[in-house]
mmCIF file of C-alpha atoms and ligand atoms in Angstrom:
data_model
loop_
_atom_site.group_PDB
_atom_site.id
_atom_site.type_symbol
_atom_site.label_atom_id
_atom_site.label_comp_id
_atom_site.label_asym_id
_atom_site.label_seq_id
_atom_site.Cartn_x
_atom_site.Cartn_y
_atom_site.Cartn_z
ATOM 1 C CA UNK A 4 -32.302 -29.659 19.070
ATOM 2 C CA UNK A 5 -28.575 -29.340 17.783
ATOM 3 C CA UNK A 6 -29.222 -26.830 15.536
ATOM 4 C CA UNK A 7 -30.785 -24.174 17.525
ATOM 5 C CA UNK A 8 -28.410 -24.575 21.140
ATOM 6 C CA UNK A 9 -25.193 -24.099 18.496
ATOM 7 C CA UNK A 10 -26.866 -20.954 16.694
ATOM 8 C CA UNK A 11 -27.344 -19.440 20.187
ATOM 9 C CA UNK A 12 -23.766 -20.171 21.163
ATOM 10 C CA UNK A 13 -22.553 -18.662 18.260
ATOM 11 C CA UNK A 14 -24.781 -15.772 18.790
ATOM 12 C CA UNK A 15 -23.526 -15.349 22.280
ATOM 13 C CA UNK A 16 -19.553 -15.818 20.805
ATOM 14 C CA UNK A 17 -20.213 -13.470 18.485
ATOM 15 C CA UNK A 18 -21.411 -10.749 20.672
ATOM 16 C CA UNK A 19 -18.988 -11.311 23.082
ATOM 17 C CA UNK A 20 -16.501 -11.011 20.199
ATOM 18 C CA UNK A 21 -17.711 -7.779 18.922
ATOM 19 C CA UNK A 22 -17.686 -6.079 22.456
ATOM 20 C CA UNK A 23 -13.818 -6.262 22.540
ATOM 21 C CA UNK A 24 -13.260 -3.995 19.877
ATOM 22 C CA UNK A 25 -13.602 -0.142 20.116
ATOM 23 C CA UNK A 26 -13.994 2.054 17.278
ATOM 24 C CA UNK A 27 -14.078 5.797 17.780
ATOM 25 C CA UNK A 28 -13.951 8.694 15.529
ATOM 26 C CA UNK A 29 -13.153 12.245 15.854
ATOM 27 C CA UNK A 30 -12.638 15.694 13.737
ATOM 28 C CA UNK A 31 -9.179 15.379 12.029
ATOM 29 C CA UNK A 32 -9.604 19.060 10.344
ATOM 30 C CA UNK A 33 -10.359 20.806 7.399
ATOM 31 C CA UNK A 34 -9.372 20.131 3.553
ATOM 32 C CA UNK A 35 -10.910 23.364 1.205
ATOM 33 C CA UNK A 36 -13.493 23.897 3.572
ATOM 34 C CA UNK A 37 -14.726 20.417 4.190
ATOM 35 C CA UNK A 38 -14.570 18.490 7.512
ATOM 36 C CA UNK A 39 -12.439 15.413 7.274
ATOM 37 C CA UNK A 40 -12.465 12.442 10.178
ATOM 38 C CA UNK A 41 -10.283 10.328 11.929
ATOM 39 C CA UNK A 42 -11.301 6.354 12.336
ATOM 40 C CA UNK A 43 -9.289 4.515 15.203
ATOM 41 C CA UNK A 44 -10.351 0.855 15.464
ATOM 42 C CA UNK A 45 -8.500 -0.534 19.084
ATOM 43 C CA UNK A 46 -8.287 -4.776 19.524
ATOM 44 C CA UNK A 47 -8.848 -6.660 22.326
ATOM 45 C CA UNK A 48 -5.120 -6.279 22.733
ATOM 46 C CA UNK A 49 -4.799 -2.456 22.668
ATOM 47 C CA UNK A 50 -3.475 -2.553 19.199
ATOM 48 C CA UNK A 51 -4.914 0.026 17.089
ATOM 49 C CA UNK A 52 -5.350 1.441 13.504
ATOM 50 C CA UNK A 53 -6.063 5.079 12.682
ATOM 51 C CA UNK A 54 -7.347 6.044 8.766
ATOM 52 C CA UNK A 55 -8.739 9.088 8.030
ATOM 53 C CA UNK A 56 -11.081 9.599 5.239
ATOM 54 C CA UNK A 57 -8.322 12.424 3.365
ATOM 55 C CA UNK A 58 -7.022 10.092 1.241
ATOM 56 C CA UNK A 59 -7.847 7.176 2.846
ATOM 57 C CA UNK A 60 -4.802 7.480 4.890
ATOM 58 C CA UNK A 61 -3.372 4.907 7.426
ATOM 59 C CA UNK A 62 -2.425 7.526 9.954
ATOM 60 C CA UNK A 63 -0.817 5.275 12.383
ATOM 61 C CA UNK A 64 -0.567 1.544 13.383
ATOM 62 C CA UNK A 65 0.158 0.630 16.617
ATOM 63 C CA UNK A 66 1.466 -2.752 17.572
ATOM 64 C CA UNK A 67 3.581 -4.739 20.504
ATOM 65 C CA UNK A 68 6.932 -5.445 20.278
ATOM 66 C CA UNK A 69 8.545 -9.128 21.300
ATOM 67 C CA UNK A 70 8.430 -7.693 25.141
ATOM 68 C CA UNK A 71 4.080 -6.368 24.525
ATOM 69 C CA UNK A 72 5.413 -2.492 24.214
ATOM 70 C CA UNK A 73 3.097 -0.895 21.807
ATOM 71 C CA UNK A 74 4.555 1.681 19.070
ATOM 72 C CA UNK A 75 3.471 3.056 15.802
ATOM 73 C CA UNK A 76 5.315 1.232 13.262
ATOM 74 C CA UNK A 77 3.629 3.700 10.236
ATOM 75 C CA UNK A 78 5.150 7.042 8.952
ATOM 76 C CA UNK A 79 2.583 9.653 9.114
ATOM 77 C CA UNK A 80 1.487 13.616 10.491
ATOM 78 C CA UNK A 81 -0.329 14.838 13.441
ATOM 79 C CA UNK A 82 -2.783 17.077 11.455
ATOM 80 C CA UNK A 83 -4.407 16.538 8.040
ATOM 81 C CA UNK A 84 -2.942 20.082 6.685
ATOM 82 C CA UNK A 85 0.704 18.535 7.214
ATOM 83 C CA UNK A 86 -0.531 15.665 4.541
ATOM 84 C CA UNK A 87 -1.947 18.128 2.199
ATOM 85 C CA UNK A 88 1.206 20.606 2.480
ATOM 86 C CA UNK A 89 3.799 17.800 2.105
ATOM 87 C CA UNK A 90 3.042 13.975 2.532
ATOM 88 C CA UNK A 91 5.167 12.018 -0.074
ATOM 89 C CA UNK A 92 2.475 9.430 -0.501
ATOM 90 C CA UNK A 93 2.352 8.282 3.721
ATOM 91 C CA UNK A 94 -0.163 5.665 4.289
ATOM 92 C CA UNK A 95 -2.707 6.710 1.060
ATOM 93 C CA UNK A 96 -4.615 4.700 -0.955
ATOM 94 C CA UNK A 97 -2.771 5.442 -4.430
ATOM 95 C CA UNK A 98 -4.628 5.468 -7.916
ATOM 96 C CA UNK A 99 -5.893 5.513 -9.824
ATOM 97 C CA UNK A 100 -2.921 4.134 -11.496
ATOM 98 C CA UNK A 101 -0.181 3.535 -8.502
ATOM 99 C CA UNK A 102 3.472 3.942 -10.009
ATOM 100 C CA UNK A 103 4.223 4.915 -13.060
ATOM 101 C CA UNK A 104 2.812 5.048 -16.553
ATOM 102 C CA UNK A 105 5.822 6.240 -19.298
ATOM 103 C CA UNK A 106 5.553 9.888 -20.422
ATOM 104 C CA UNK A 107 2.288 10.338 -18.997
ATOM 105 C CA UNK A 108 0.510 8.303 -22.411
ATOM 106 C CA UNK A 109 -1.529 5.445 -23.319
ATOM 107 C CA UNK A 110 -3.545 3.310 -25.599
ATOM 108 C CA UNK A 111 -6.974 1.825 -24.803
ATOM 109 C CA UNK A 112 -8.541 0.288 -28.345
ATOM 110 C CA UNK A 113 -6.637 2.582 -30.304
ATOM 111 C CA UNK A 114 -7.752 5.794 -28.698
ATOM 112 C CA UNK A 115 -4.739 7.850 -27.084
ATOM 113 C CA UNK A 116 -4.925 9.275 -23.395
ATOM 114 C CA UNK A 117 -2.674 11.901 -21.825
ATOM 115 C CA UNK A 118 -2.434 11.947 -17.749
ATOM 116 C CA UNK A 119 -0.122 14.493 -15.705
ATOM 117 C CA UNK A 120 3.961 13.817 -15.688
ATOM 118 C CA UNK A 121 4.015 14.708 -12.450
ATOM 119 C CA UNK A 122 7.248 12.438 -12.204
ATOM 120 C CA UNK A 123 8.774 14.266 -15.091
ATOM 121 C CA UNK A 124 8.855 12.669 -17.661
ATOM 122 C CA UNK A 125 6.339 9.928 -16.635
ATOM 123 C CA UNK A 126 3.043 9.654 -14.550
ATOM 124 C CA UNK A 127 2.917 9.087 -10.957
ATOM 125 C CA UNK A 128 0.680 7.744 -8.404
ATOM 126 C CA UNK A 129 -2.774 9.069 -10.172
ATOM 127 C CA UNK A 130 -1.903 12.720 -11.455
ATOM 128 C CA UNK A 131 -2.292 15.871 -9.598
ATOM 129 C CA UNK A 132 -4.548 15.122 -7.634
ATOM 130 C CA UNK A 133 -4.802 11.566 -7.180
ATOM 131 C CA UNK A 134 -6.878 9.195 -4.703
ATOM 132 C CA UNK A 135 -4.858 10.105 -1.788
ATOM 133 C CA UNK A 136 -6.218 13.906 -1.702
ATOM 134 C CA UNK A 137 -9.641 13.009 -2.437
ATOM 135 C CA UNK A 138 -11.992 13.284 0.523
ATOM 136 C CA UNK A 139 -13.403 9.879 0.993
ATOM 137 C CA UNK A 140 -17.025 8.856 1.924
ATOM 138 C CA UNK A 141 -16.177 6.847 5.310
ATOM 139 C CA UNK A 142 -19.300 4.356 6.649
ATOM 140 C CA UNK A 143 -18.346 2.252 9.790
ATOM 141 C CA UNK A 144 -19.421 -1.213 9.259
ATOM 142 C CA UNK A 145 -18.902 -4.891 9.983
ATOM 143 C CA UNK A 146 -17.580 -7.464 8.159
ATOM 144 C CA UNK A 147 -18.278 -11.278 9.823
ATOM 145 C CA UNK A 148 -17.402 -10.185 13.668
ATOM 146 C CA UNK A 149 -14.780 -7.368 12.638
ATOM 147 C CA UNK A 150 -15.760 -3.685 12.707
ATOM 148 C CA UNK A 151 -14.696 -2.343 9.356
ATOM 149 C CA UNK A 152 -14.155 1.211 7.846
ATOM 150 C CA UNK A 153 -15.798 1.316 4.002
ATOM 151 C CA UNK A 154 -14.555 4.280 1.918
ATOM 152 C CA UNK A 155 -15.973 5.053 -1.495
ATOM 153 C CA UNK A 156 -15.249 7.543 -4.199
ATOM 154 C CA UNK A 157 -17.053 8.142 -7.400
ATOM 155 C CA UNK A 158 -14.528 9.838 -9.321
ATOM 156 C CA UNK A 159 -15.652 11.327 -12.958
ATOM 157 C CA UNK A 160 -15.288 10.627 -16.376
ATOM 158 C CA UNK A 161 -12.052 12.876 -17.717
ATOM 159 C CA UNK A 162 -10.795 13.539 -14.106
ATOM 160 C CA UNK A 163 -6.990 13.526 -13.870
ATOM 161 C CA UNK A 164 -7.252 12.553 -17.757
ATOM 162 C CA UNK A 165 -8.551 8.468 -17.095
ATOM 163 C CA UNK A 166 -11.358 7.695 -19.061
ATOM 164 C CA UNK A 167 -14.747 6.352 -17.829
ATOM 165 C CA UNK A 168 -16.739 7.252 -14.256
ATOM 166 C CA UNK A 169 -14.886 4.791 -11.865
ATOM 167 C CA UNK A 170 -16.893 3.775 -8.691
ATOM 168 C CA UNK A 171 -14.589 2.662 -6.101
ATOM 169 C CA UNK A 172 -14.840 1.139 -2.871
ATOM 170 C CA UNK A 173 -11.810 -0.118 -0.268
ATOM 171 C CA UNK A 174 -12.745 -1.654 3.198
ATOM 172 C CA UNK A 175 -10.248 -1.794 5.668
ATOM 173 C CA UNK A 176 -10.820 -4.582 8.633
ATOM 174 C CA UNK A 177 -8.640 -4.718 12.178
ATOM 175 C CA UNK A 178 -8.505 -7.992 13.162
ATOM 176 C CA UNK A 179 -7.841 -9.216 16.671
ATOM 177 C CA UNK A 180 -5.064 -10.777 15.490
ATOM 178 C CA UNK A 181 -3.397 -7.610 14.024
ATOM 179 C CA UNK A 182 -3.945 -8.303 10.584
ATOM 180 C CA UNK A 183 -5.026 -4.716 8.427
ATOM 181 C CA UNK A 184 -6.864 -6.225 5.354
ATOM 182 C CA UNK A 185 -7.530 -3.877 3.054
ATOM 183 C CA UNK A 186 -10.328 -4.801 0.021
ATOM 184 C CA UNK A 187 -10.349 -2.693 -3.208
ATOM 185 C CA UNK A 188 -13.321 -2.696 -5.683
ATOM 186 C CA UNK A 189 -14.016 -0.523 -8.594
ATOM 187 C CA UNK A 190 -16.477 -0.570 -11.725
ATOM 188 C CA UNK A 191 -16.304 1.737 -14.731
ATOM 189 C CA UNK A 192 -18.577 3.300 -17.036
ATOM 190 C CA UNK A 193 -15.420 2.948 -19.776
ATOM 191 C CA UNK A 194 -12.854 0.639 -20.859
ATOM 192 C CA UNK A 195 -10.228 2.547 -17.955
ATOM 193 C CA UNK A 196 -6.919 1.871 -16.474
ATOM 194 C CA UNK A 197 -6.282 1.026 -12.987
ATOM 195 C CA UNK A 198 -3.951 0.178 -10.241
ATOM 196 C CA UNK A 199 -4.818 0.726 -6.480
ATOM 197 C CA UNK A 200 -2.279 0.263 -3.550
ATOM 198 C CA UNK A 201 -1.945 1.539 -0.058
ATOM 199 C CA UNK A 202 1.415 3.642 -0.183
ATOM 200 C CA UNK A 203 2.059 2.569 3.895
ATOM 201 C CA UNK A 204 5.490 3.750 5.176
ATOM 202 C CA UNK A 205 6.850 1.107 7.464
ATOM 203 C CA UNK A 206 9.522 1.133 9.847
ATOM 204 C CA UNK A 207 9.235 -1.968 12.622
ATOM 205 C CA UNK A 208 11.465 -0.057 15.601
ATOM 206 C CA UNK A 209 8.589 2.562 15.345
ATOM 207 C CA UNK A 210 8.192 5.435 13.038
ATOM 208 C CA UNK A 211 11.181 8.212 13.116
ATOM 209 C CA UNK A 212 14.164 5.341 14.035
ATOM 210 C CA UNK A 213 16.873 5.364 12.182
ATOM 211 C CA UNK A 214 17.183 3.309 8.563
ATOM 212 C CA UNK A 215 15.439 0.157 7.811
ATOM 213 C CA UNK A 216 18.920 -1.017 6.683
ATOM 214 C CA UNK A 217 18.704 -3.471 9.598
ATOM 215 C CA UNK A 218 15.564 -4.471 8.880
ATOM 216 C CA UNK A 219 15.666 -8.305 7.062
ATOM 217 C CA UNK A 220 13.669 -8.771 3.855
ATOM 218 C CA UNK A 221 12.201 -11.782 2.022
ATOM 219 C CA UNK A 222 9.935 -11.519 -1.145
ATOM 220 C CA UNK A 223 8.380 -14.495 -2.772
ATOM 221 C CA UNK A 224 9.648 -13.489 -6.193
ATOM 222 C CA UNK A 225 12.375 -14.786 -8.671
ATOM 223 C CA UNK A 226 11.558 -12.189 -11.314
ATOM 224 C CA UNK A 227 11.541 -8.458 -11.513
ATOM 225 C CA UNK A 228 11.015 -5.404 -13.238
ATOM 226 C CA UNK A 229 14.192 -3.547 -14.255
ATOM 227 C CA UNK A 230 13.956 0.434 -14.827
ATOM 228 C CA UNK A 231 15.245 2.480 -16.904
ATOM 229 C CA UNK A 232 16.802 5.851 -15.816
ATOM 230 C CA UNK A 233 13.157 7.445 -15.360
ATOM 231 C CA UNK A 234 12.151 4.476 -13.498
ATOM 232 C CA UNK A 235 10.354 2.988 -16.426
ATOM 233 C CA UNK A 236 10.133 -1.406 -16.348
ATOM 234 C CA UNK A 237 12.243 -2.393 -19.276
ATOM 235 C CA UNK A 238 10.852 -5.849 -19.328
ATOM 236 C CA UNK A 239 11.236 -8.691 -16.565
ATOM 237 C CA UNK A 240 14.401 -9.846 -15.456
ATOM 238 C CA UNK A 241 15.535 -12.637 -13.039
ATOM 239 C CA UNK A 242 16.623 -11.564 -9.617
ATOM 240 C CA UNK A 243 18.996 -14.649 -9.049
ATOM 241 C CA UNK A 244 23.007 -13.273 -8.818
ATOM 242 C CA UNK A 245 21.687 -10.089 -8.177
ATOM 243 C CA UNK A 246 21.141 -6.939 -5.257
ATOM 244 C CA UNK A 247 17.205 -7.885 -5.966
ATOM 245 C CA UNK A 248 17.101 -11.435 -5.160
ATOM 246 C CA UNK A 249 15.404 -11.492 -1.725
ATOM 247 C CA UNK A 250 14.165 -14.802 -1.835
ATOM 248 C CA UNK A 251 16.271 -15.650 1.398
ATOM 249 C CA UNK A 252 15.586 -13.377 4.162
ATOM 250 C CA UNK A 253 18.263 -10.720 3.721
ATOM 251 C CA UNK A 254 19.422 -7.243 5.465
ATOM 252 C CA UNK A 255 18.116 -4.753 3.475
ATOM 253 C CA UNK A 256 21.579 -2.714 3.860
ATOM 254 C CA UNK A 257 23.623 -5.461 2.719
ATOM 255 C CA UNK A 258 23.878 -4.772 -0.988
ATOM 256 C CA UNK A 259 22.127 -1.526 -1.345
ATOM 257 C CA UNK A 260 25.211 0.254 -1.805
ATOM 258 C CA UNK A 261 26.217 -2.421 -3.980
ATOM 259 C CA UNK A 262 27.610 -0.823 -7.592
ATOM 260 C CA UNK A 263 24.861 -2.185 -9.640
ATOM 261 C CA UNK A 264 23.141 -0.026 -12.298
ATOM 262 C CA UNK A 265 19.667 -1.270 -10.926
ATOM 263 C CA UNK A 266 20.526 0.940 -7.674
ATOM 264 C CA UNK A 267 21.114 3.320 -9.912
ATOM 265 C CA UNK A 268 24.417 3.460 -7.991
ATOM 266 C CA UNK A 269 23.690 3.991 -4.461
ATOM 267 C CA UNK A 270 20.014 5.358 -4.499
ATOM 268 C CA UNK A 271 18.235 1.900 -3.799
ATOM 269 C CA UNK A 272 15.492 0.110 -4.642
ATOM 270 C CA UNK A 273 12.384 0.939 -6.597
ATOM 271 C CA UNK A 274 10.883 -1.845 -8.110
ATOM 272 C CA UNK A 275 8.148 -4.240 -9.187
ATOM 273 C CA UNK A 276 9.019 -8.137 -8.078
ATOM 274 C CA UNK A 277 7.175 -10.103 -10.266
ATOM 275 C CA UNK A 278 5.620 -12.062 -7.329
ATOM 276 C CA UNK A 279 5.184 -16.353 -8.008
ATOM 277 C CA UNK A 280 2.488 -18.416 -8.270
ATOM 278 C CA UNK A 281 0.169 -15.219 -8.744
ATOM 279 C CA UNK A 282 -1.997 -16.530 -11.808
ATOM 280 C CA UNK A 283 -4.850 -17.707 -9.840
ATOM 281 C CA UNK A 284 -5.342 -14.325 -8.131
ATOM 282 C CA UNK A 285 -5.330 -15.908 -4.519
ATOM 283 C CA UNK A 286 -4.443 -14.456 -1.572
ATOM 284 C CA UNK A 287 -0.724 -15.398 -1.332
ATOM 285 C CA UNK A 288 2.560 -14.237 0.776
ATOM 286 C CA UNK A 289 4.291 -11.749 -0.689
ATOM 287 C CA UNK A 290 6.909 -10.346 1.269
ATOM 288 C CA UNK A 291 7.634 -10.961 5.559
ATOM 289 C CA UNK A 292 10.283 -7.977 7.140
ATOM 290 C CA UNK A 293 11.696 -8.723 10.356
ATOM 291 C CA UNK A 294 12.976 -6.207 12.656
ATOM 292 C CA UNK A 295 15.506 -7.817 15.388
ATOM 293 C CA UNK A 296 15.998 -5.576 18.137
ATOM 294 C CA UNK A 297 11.763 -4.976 18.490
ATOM 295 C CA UNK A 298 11.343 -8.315 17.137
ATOM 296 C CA UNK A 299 8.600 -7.198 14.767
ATOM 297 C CA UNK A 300 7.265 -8.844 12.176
ATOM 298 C CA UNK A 301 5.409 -7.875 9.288
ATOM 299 C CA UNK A 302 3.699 -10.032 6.941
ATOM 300 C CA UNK A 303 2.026 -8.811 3.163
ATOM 301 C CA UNK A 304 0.088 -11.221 1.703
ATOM 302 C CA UNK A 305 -1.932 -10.136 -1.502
ATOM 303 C CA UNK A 306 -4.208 -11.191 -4.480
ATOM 304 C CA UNK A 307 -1.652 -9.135 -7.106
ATOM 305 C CA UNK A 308 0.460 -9.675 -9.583
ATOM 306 C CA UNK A 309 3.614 -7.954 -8.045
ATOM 307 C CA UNK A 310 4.497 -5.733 -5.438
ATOM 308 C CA UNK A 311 7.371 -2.546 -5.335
ATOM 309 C CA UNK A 312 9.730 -2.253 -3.093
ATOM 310 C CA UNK A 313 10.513 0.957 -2.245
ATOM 311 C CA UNK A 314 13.460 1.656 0.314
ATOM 312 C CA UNK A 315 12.654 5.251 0.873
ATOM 313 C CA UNK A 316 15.329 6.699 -0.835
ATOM 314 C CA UNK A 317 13.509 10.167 -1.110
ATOM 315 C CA UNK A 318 12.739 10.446 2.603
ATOM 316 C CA UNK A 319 14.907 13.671 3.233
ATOM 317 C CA UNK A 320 13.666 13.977 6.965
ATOM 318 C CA UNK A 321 10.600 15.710 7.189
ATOM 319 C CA UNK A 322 9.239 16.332 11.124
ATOM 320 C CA UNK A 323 6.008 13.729 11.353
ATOM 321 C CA UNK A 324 4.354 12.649 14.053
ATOM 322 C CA UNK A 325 5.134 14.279 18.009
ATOM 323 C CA UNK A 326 7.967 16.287 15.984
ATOM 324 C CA UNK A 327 10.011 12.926 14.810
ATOM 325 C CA UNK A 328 12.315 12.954 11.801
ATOM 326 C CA UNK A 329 12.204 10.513 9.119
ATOM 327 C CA UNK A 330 15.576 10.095 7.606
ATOM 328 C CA UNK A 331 16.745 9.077 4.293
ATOM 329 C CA UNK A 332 15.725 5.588 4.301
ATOM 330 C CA UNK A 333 13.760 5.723 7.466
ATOM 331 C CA UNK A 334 11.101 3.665 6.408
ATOM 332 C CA UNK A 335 10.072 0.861 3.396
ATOM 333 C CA UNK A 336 6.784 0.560 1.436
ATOM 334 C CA UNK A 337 5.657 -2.511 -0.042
ATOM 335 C CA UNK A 338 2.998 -1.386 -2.110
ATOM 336 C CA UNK A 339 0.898 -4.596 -3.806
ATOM 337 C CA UNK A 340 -0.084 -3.736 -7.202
ATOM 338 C CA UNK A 341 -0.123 -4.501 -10.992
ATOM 339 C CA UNK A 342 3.237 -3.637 -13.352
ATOM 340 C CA UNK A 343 4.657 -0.430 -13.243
ATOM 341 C CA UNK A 344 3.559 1.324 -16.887
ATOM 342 C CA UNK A 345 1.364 -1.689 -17.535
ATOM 343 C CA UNK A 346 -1.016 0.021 -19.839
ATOM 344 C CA UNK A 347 2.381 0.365 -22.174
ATOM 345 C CA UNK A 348 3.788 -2.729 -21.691
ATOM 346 C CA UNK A 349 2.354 -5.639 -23.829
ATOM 347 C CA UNK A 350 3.801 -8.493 -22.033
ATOM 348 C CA UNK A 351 2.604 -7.403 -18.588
ATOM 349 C CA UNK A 352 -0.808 -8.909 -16.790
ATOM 350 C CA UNK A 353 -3.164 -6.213 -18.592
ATOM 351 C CA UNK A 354 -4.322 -3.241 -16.510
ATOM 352 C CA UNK A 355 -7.607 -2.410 -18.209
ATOM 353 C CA UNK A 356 -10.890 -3.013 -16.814
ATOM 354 C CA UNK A 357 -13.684 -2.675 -18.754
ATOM 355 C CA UNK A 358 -18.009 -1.904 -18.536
ATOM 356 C CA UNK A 359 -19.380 -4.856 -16.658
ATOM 357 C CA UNK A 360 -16.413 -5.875 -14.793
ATOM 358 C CA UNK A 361 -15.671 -5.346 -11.285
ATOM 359 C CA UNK A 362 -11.434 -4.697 -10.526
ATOM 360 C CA UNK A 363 -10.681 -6.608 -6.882
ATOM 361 C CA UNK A 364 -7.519 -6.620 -4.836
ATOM 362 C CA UNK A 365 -6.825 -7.829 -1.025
ATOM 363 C CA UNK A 366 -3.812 -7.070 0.403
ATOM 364 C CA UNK A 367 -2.736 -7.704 3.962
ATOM 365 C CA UNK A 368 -0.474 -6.483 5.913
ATOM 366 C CA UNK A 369 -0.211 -8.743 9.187
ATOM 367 C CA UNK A 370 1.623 -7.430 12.515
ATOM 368 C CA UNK A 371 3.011 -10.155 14.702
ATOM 369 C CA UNK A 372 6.509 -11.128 16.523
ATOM 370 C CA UNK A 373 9.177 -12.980 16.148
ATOM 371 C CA UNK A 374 8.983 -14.497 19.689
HETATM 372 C C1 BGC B 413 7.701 5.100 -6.007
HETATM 373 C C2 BGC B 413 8.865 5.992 -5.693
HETATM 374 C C3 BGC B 413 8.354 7.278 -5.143
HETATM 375 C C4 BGC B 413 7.535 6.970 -3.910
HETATM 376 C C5 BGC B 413 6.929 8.192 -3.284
HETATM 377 C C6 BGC B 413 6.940 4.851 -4.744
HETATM 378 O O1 BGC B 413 5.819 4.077 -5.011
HETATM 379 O O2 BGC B 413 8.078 3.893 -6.603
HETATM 380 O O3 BGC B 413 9.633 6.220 -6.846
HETATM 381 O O4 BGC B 413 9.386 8.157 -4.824
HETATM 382 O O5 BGC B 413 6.500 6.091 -4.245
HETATM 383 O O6 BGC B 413 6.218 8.905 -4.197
#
């Protein structure tokens, strides 16, 4: 008798569950011609995500602050031709080889590929036109009790210069805790390179406040990546004794004006931590940025290798969403990924995936407050 009373109470839990969500979708414009959407999944607390399928785009996240006040903490545009015309990356999934890859070459058994250097002199973010302009085939699903968004995106054999047919598929889920989990999957048709990330642009006051200066940062790292003057990894480097060890919480502005030849003398940071603990691939914390007068919190836990930390030093106050600017240094991205220029780099976690494999990453980034 057990079995069958505690099915039908889970039954009942579970409907009840799935009835305090909404998810709604609606036109969010045209890219070339085509019709792309906007997905907004809304929590049992009024906390909501927006993605559109351009890009696979994390138009806006909306969370309380320590006194329940909802604001968007994401970077982002009111209309999907403002992302076309000038987004620097906001909210996109990135690939399909996030970062950087030196001088726009590399080696896969020998054979020599060229991608864009769209970053002159190197390769960034995927080429041209990477996975964040690519309109994405959006299906509304349901993972466990959570209403989920599944995009997918064949993209061809030669495109942007990447070898092999790549078949890729990332899930974002809302939780009613205000956790974004994002799940990346791909398959190839050819030994390939990849690296996927969401390039989310965070500030915890809300979007268009001033600097994240105030904003405190720890990372679970005691190694990084320095660059060279192109922003190429010139190995792996401890962080103790220097600007990049964040393994206390620390105020971002504190030493970012530091002179220190990593910050390239006052522009600030770009770079891969070499995150601990990470060779079992398990879902670990990665970084946690508190905010103290919202009392925000954000929490990025992942499955990679490393994650950059970007300080948004190129943010030169373009007018986003309801007309606000974002200021040089307006917002940070945390972007969970493989090295920077793995595919040159012999001593770093190898990027290549290969016929017969499937590539996974999880990355989330969890909303909460400090009080
Ligand atoms: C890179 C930066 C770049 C930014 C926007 C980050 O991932 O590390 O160098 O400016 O993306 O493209």
């Amino acid at each position: 008798m057990k079995t069958p009373i505690l099915a039908f109470t889970a039954l009942l839990s579970l409907m009840a569950s799935a009835a305090k969500y909404s998810v709604s979708s609606k036109p969010f414009g045209e890219v070339d011609g085509n019709p792309v959407e906007l997905y907004t999944f809304t929590n049992e607390s009024g906390a909501s995500v927006s993605i559109t399928n351009y890009g696979g785009t994390v138009t806006s996240l909306i969370v309380p602050d320590q006194h329940g006040k909802l604001g968007d903490v994401v970077l982002g545009f009111d209309t999907v031709a403002e992302y076309v015309e000038k987004s620097p990356y906001f909210g996109c999934i990135t690939g399909r080889y996030a970062n950087r890859i030196a001088k726009g070459k590399f080696k896969i058994d020998g054979k020599e590929y060229t991608v864009a250097t769209n970053n002159e002199p190197n390769h960034l973010h995927g080429g041209l036109k990477g996975f964040d302009k690519k309109i994405w085939k959006a299906r509304i699903g349901n993972r466990g009790n959570t209403p989920s968004l599944t995009l997918t995106y064949t993209s061809p054999d030669g495109e942007e210069g990447y070898p092999g047919a790549l078949s890729t598929t990332v899930t974002y889920t809302w939780t009613q805790n205000n956790a974004l989990r994002i799940r990346y999957k791909a398959t190839t048709d050819k030994p390939t390179v990849l690296n996927l990330t969401n390039h989310s642009y965070f500030n915890l006051a809300g979007a268009g406040s001033k600097t994240v200066l105030d904003h405190n940062l720890q990372i679970n790292a005691d190694r990084y990546n320095p660059i060279d003057a192109t922003s190429i990894p010139t190995g792996i480097a401890p962080v103790k004794g220097t600007p990049f060890d964040f393994n206390k919480s620390t105020r971002i502005g504190d030493r970012i004006e530091q002179k220190d030849e990593q910050l390239q003398n006052g522009i600030g940071y770009d770079h891969n931590y070499v995150l601990k603990d990470k060779r079992d691939e398990k879902l670990a914390v990665a970084a946690i940025v508190t905010e103290p007068d919202s009392g925000r919190v954000l929490t990025v836990s992942t499955t990679e290798p490393g994650i950059q930390f970007y300080s948004g030093n190129f943010l030169d106050g373009p007018k986003g969403k309801g007309g606000k600017e974002y200021p040089h240094r307006s917002a940070l991205c945390l972007e969970s990924q493989t090295f920077p220029d793995s595919p040159n780099q012999k001593t770093f976690p190898s990027p290549i995936l290969r016929p017969g494999e499937t590539y996974t990453q999880t990355t989330i980034y969890k909303l909460s407050t400090s009080k």
